[in-house]
CSV table of C-alpha atoms in Angstrom, one decimal:
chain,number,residue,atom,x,y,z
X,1,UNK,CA,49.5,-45.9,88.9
X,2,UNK,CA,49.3,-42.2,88.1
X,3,UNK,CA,48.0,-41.1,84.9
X,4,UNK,CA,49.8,-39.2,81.7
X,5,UNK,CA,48.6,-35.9,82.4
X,6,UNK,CA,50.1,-36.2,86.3
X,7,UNK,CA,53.5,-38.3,85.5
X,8,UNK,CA,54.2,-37.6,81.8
X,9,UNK,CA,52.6,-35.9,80.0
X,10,UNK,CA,53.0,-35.5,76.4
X,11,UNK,CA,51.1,-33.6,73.1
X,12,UNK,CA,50.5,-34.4,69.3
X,13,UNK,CA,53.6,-33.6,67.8
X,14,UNK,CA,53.6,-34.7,64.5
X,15,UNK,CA,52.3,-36.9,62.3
X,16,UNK,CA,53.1,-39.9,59.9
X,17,UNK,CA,51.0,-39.6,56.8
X,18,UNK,CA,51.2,-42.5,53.7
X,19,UNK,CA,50.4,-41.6,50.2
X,20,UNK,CA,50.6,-42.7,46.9
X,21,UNK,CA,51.4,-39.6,45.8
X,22,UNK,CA,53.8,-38.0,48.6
X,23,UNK,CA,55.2,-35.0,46.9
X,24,UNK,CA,51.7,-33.5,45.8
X,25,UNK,CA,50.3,-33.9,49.3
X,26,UNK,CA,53.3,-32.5,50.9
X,27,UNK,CA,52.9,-29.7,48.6
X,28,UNK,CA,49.8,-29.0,50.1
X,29,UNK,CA,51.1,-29.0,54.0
X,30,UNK,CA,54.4,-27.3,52.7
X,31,UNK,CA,52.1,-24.1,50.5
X,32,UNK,CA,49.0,-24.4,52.5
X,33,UNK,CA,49.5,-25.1,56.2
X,34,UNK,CA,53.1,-22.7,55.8
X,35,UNK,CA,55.5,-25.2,56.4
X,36,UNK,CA,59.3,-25.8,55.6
X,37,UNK,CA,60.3,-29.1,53.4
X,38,UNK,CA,63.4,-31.5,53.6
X,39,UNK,CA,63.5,-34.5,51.7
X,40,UNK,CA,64.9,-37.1,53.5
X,41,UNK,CA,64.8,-40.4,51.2
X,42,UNK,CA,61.6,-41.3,49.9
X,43,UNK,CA,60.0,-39.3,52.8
X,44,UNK,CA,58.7,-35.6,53.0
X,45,UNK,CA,59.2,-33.7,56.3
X,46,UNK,CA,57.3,-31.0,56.8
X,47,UNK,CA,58.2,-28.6,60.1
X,48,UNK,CA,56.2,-25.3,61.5
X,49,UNK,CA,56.5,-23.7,64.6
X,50,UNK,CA,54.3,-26.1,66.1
X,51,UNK,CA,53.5,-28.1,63.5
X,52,UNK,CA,55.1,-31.0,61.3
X,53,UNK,CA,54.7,-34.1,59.8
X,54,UNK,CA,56.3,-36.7,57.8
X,55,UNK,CA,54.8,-37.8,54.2
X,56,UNK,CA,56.0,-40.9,52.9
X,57,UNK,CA,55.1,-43.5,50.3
X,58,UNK,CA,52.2,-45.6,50.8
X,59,UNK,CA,48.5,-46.4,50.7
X,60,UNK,CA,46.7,-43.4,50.4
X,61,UNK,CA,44.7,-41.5,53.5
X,62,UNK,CA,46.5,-43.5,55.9
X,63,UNK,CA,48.1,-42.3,59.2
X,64,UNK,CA,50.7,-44.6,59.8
X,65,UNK,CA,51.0,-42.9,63.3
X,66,UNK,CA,50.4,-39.9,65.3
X,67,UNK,CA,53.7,-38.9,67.0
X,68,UNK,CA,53.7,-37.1,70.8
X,69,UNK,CA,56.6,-35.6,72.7
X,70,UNK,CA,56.7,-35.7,75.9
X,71,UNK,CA,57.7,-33.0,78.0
X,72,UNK,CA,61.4,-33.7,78.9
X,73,UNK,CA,63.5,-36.9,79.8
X,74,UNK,CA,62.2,-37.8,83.1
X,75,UNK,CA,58.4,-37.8,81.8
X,76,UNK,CA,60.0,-40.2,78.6
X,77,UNK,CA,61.5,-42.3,81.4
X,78,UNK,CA,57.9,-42.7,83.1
X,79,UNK,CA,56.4,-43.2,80.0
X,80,UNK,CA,58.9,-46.2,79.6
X,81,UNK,CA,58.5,-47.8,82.8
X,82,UNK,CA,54.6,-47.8,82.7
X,83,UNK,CA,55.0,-49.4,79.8
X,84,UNK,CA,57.8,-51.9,81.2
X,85,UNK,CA,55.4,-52.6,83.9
X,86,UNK,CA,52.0,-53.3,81.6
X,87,UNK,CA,54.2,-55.5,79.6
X,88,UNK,CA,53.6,-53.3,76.5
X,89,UNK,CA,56.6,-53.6,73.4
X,90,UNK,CA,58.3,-50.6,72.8
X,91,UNK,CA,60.2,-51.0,69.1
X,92,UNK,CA,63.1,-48.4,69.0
X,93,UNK,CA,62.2,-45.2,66.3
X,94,UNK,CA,64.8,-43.3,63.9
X,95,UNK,CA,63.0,-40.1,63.3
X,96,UNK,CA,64.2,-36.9,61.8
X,97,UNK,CA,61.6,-35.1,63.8
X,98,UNK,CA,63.0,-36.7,67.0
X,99,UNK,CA,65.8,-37.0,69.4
X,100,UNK,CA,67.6,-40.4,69.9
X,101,UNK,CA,66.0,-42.6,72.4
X,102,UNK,CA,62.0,-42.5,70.4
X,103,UNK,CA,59.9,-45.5,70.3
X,104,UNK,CA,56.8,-46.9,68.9
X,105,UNK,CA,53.8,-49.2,70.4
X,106,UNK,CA,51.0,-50.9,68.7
X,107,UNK,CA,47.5,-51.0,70.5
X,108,UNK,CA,45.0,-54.1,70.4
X,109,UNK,CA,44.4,-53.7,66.6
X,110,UNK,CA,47.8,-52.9,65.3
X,111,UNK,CA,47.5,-49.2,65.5
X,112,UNK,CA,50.8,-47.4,66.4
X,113,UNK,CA,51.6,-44.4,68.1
X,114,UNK,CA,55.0,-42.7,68.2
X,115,UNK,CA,56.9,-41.4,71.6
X,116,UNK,CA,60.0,-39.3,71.9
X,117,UNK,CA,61.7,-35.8,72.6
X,118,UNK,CA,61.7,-32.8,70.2
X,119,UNK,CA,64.6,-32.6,68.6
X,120,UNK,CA,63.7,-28.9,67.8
X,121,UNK,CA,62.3,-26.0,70.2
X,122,UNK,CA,58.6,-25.7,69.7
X,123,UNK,CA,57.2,-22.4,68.8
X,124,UNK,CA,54.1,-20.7,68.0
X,125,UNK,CA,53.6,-19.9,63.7
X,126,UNK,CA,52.7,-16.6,62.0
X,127,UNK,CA,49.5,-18.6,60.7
X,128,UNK,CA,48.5,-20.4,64.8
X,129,UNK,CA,47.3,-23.6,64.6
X,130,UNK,CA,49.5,-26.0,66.6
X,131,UNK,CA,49.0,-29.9,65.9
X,132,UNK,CA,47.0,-31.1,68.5
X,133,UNK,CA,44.6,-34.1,68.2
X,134,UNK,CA,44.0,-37.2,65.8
X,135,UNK,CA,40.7,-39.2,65.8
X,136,UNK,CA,40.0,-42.8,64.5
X,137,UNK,CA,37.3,-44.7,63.9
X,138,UNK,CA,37.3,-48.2,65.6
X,139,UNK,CA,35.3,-51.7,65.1
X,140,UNK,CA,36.8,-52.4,68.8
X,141,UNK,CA,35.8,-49.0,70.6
X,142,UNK,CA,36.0,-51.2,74.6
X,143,UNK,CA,39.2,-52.8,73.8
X,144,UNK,CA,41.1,-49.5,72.4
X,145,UNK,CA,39.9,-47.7,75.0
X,146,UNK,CA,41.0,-49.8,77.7
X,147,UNK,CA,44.6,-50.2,76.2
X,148,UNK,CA,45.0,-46.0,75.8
X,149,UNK,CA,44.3,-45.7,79.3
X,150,UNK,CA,45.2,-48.7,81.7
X,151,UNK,CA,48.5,-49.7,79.5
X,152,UNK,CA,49.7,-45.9,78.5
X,153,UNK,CA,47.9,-43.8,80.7
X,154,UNK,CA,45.9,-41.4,78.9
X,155,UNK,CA,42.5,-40.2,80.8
X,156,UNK,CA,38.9,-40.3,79.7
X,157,UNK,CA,37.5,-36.8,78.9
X,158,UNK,CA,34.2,-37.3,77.8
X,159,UNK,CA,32.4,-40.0,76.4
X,160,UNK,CA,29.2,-40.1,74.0
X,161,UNK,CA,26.7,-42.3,74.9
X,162,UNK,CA,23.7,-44.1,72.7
X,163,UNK,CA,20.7,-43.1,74.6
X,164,UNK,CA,18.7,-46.3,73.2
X,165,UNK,CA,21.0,-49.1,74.6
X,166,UNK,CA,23.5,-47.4,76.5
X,167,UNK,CA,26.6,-48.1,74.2
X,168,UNK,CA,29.6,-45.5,74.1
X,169,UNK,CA,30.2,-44.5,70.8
X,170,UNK,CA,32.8,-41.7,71.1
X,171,UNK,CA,35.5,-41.5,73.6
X,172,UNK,CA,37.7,-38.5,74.2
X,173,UNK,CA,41.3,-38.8,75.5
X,174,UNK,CA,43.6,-35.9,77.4
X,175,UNK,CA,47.9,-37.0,77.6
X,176,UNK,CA,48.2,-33.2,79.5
X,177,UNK,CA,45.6,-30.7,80.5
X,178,UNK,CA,44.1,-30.2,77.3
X,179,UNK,CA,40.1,-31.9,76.9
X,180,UNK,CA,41.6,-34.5,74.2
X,181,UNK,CA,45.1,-35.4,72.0
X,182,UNK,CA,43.1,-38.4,71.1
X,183,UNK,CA,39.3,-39.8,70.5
X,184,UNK,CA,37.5,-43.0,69.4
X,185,UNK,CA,34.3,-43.2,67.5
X,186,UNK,CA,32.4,-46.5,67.1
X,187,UNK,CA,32.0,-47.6,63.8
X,188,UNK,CA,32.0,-50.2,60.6
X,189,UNK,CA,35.8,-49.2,59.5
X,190,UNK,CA,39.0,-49.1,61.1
X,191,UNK,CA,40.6,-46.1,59.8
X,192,UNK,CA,41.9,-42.3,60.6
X,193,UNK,CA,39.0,-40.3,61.1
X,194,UNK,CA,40.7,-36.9,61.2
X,195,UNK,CA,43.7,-34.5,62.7
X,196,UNK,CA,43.3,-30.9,64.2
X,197,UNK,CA,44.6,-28.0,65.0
X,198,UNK,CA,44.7,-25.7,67.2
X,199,UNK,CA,44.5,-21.8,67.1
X,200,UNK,CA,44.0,-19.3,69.6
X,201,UNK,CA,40.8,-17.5,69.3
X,202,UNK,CA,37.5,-17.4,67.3
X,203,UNK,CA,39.3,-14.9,64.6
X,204,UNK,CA,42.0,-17.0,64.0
X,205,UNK,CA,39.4,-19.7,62.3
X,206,UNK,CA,38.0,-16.3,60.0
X,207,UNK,CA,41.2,-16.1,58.7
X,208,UNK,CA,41.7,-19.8,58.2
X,209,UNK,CA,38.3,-19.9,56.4
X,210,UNK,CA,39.3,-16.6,54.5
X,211,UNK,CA,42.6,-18.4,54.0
X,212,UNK,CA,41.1,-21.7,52.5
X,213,UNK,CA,38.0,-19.4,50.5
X,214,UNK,CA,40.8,-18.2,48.4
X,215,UNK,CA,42.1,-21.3,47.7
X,216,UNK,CA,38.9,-22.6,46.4
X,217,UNK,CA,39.4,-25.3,49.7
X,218,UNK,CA,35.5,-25.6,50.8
X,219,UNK,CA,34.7,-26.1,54.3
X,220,UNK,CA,32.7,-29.3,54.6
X,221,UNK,CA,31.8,-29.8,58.1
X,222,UNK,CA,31.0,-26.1,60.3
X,223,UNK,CA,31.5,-23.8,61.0
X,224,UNK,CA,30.2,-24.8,64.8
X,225,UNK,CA,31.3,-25.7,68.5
X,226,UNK,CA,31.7,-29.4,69.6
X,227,UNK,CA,29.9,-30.2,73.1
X,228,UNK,CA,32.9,-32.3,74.3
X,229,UNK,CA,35.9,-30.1,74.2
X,230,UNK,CA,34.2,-26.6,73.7
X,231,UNK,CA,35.9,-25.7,70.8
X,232,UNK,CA,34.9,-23.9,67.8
X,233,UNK,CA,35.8,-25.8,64.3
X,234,UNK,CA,35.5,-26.6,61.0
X,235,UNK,CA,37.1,-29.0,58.7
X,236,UNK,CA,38.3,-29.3,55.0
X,237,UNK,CA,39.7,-32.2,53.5
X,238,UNK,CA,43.3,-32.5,51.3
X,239,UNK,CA,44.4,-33.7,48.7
X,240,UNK,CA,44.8,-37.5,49.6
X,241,UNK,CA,40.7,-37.0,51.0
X,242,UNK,CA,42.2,-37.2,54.2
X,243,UNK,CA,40.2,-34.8,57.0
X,244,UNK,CA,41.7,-31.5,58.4
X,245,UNK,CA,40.1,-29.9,61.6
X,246,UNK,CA,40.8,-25.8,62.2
X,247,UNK,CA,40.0,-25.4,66.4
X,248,UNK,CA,40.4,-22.6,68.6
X,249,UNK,CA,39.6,-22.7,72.1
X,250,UNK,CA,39.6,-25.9,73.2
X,251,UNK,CA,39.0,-27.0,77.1
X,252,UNK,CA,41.5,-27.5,79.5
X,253,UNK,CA,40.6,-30.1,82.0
X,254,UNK,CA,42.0,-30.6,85.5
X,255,UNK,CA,43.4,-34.3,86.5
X,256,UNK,CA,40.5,-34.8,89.1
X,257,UNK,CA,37.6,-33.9,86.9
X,258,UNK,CA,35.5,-37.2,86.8
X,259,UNK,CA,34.5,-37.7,82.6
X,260,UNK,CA,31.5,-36.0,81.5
X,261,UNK,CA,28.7,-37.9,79.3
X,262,UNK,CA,26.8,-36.6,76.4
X,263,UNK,CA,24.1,-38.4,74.0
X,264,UNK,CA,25.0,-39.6,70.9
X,265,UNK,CA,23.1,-36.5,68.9
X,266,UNK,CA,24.0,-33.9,66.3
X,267,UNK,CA,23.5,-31.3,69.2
X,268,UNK,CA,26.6,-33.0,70.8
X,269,UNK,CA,28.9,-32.7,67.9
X,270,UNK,CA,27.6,-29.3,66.7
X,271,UNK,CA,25.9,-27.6,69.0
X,272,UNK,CA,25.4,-24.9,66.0
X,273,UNK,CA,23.8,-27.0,63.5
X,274,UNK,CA,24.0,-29.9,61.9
X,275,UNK,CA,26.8,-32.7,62.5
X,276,UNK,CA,28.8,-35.7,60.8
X,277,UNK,CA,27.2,-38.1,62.4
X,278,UNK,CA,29.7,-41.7,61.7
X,279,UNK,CA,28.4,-45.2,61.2
């Protein structure tokens, strides 16, 4: 069976964020990251260009679930029917950020993802930084990995390998052409590691730094360049603690590359300077 990138391919589109306090985090997407807010129930929904996200009530620093669009019915429809035929639940979604027809699956450890069809043209913001991956951190990094790609589809990138025993501990996932929507570290926790976005060159992160300097937001992880991906970063955190990633430049990766391996080493993950190495 054909993968994502070939048969349906589909990127980040938004994402479901819990918080105890959803109007102050909102606040911060809404003022910071230059988005619109409605107010649909309890639940904040944020919308950019390309970018959006919905806040709602809940344990704090949680994503409830990244959500991706695919690229237009018949790429839904294949989506569907690969899951049909890996016997993978699909629960119907109501969504405001959706059209009819959206659905959600939960992977080996009860983590959900979100599928649909825009329900608004996507297009690029005065401030670019597109929503385009989310990371966790995972107790089960063999089982996760295996569901992503033999149940949904999505392709191995790169993966990061201990050089002492030969264990993965980072795997990077591609849904389209892009190097990764989606990556795995190894570690003690199950929990949301961080989300990124995407902008289009190297001065577009100066002005997000400038941005953030202003706002007394420190940077605590780069500037640098990932090995895996290419792309130039850093990363500030919000209000909630959760972990925001500024990229430009990431790789695009053709379906028949094979996956490329890297060691497990701060080189890997900043090839500037020093790295957040997770446990």
């Amino acid at each position: 069976m054909s993968t994502m990138q070939i048969a349906s391919p589909a990127h980040l589109y938004y994402l479901h964020i819990s918080s105890e306090n959803p109007a102050k985090l909102a606040a911060f997407y809404r003022d910071h990251m230059s988005m619109g807010e409605t107010v649909h129930g309890e639940s904040h929904v944020l919308q950019g260009g390309a970018r959006a996200a919905i806040i709602s009530p809940g344990p704090a620093a949680q994503l409830v679930s990244p959500a991706y669009a695919l690229r237009d019915q018949l790429a839904l429809d294949a989506l569907r029917e690969r899951l049909q035929a890996n016997e993978v639940p699909m629960t119907p979604l109501e969504s405001p950020l959706y059209l009819p027809g959206a659905f959600v699956i939960d992977d080996p450890q009860g983590r959900k993802t979100a599928w649909g069809l825009p329900n608004r043209p996507l297009i690029e913001d005065q401030e670019p930084a597109r929503l385009q991956h989310a990371v966790f951190q995972t107790t089960e990094l063999d089982a996760v990995v295996d569901f992503y790609v033999s149940k949904i589809g999505f392709t191995v990138s790169d993966e990061v390998v201990n050089e002492e025993d030969g264990r993965i501990m980072v795997v990077f996932l591609r849904s389209d052409d892009e190097h990764h929507s989606l990556a795995f570290f190894r570690g003690s926790r199950n929990e949301w590691d961080h989300h990124c976005y995407e902008t289009r060159e190297w001065n577009n992160i100066r002005d997000w730094g400038d941005k953030f300097a202003k706002l007394r937001i420190p940077i605590f992880f780069g500037p640098g360049r990932h090995g895996p991906g290419n792309n130039l970063f850093f990363m500030i955190t919000d209000p909630d603690g959760n972990r925001l990633e500024i990229s430009a430049e990431i790789e695009r990766v053709a379906a028949e590359v094979s996956p490329g391996i890297w060691p497990h080493n701060e080189y890997t993950l900043n090839s500037w300077g020093r790295a957040w190495i997770r446990t």
